[in-house]
Amino acid sequence: MAGQSRKWMILIATIWIQAFTGTNFDFSAYSTHLKTVLGISQVQLNYLAVASDLGKVFGWSSGLALMYFPLWIVLLFSAFLGFFAYALQWLLITNFISLPYLLVFLLCLMAGCSICWFNTVCFVLCIRNFPANRPLALSLTVSFNGVSAALYTLVGRAIDPSSSDIYLLLNALLPLIISVAALLPILRQPSLDPLSPDGNRRDSLIFLILNFLAILTGIYLLLFSSSNASRASLLLGGAIFLLIFPLCIPGMVYARHWFHRTIHSSFELHGSSFLLIDDDDLELHKELLTRELSIQENGDGNMYGITRQTSASEKEGCCDTMVGKDRLAMLGEEHSVWLLVRRLDFWLYYIAYFCGGTIGLVYSNNLGQIAQSLGQGHNTTTLLTLYSSFSFFGRLLSAVPDYIRVKMYFARTAWLTIALVPTPVAFFLLAWSGNAMALNIGTALVGLSSGFIFAAAVSITSELFGPNSVGVNHNILITNIPIGSLIYGLLAALVYDAHALHSVMNVNSDSVVCMGRQCYFFTFVWWGCISVAGLSSSMLLFFRTRHAYDLFERKRISQLY
């Protein structure tokens, strides 16, 4: 029981680490000030945002470090890496030191790399301590990365609501403080015995309660993180209480067995919110399907080819060819890198992510300048909180398909398509109207959509291209983030600077400030059209993978009855 208790302390520690290390989400809070201090153009500012995203390309180094060093050393190194990168930027923005642009670019790159290292540490902790409920643990902790901006807004208002450089100081200090605090449960990491079926069900119930508590935390931060400074300290105390309170949940569940009988029995928790496929189910599914494939062998020699017979009418027509040609025969088939890049399904998935989640992240990076151009510069932190909170809700919503799949089942690629719908709606709304209401609604929709995609992406990758290869294959997928950050951000910056030539010069530096709807109008139109292309790609991916999901679900249900 002591080991079981300590593993929940470790889970809460990972939640805290994730909640305070999404430091790239608050870039918009200080980007305008940073631009003024450096005296750079919007294009050059965009390159700094790209540098932070480019740090993901070097995320593999954290896995290499874990092969040679204990986990706690990797955690502290992550904290000091971020501390060094953000502390120097804070000294720059407060005019204590002067740094060349190239060095600031490298500091942003270093800060982005530190975030990837934190994520790796959290993933490893969840995998080690929750082998039976690993997907649930991963899903919950990843979700809290979306509330970082809202938490930092609340802390910033409690300390100095008039300062934008306070965010860089918090980015440097808070992850370091949280990492040191997390060392106590991590160093006392328990050795766990396998859980009984009853223990697995009890843990699943705890995760369900923790998800409801997470929703409550997100609503609290959404409503109160942008409140006036006089109440910020009190409200910050409430947020900290909500982050600590989950430590009480396991004890409450263990003490009240009647809760299991009255509540948990109404939920069917066969899958998880992070992986639809359980390993045992997947192996059984592959074994049964392999037998059917051998019976239905048509002699084409392609082990990943189409399993169903097509009629002559289906062979005709472009649409049927696009949907049926070389589509996935089954879920969970392992794909090597070489096979992955030859897959049309992978590139459809890549485009959907590239034109959906990534474009939402670029929008958040530009939120400071967008608000300023529309005369809403004083509401930048409020908009940042709105994006962060709805991103958090989107991440939590990625778990819903698995909780309701007994009563309402759709392929996860269908949920991905549904999640992409708000993005083009938001951008066309922003292009159509530049008032404060449209800005708030658009920001919320983009955050909700991109948050869902970020959280669901790992599970989709593992289902389509194999759970054992997900580490490599998902890293290939997220190469679209720095590429999209560069392309989309450069597009926005070029449009901004082109209209800024007819706007006003900042009196404190050589930078030019663009004011008016025209600063981002064409950017929103282009982003909206691009996101429609991503939605179309996702729909085609769904049609191509629907038969594999349906086949897996039929096999799973047949084993239950």
XYZ file of C-alpha atoms in Angstrom, residues 351-367 370-371 374 387 419-435 437-451 453-454 484 488-489 491-492 517 519-535:
78
model
C -0.839 17.374 -43.513
C -3.815 17.292 -41.128
C -1.521 17.962 -38.144
C 0.519 20.524 -40.110
C -2.589 22.464 -41.156
C -4.416 22.046 -37.836
C -2.544 21.817 -34.544
C 0.612 23.530 -35.786
C -1.214 26.517 -37.256
C -2.979 26.914 -33.902
C 0.366 27.042 -32.115
C 1.609 29.731 -34.525
C -1.556 31.722 -33.825
C -0.735 31.704 -30.104
C 2.798 32.907 -30.855
C 1.363 35.890 -32.739
C -1.400 36.637 -30.259
C -2.727 40.416 -33.181
C -4.265 41.923 -30.047
C -6.778 45.378 -33.153
C -6.157 30.165 -25.454
C -11.579 18.453 -33.805
C -10.212 20.258 -36.875
C -13.533 21.914 -37.742
C -13.286 24.859 -35.264
C -9.953 26.065 -36.709
C -11.135 27.318 -40.139
C -14.322 28.630 -38.518
C -12.201 30.685 -36.120
C -9.902 32.151 -38.779
C -12.717 33.115 -41.134
C -14.532 34.699 -38.183
C -11.407 36.715 -37.337
C -11.076 37.808 -40.969
C -14.747 38.813 -41.090
C -14.792 40.799 -37.849
C -12.101 42.520 -35.838
C -14.069 43.314 -32.698
C -15.959 39.423 -29.148
C -14.774 37.819 -32.396
C -11.188 37.844 -31.121
C -12.203 36.065 -27.909
C -14.351 33.466 -29.682
C -11.726 32.824 -32.349
C -8.961 32.413 -29.767
C -11.060 29.953 -27.757
C -11.909 27.870 -30.837
C -8.292 27.682 -32.014
C -7.112 26.701 -28.528
C -9.782 23.993 -28.193
C -8.999 22.485 -31.575
C -5.206 22.517 -31.294
C -5.301 21.176 -27.723
C -4.946 17.438 -31.665
C -1.820 17.713 -29.504
C 4.920 25.206 -39.868
C 3.015 30.318 -41.184
C 4.845 32.769 -38.959
C 3.580 34.607 -43.857
C 2.032 36.532 -40.969
C -7.508 45.009 -39.195
C -2.364 43.888 -40.374
C -3.656 40.319 -40.140
C -6.668 40.204 -42.484
C -4.930 38.383 -45.341
C -3.082 36.207 -42.827
C -6.395 35.009 -41.358
C -7.778 34.338 -44.840
C -4.716 32.304 -45.799
C -4.656 30.446 -42.491
C -8.366 29.669 -42.879
C -7.850 28.232 -46.381
C -4.855 26.208 -45.195
C -6.842 24.780 -42.284
C -9.606 23.763 -44.724
C -6.941 21.805 -46.612
C -5.982 20.111 -43.331
C -9.631 19.281 -42.642
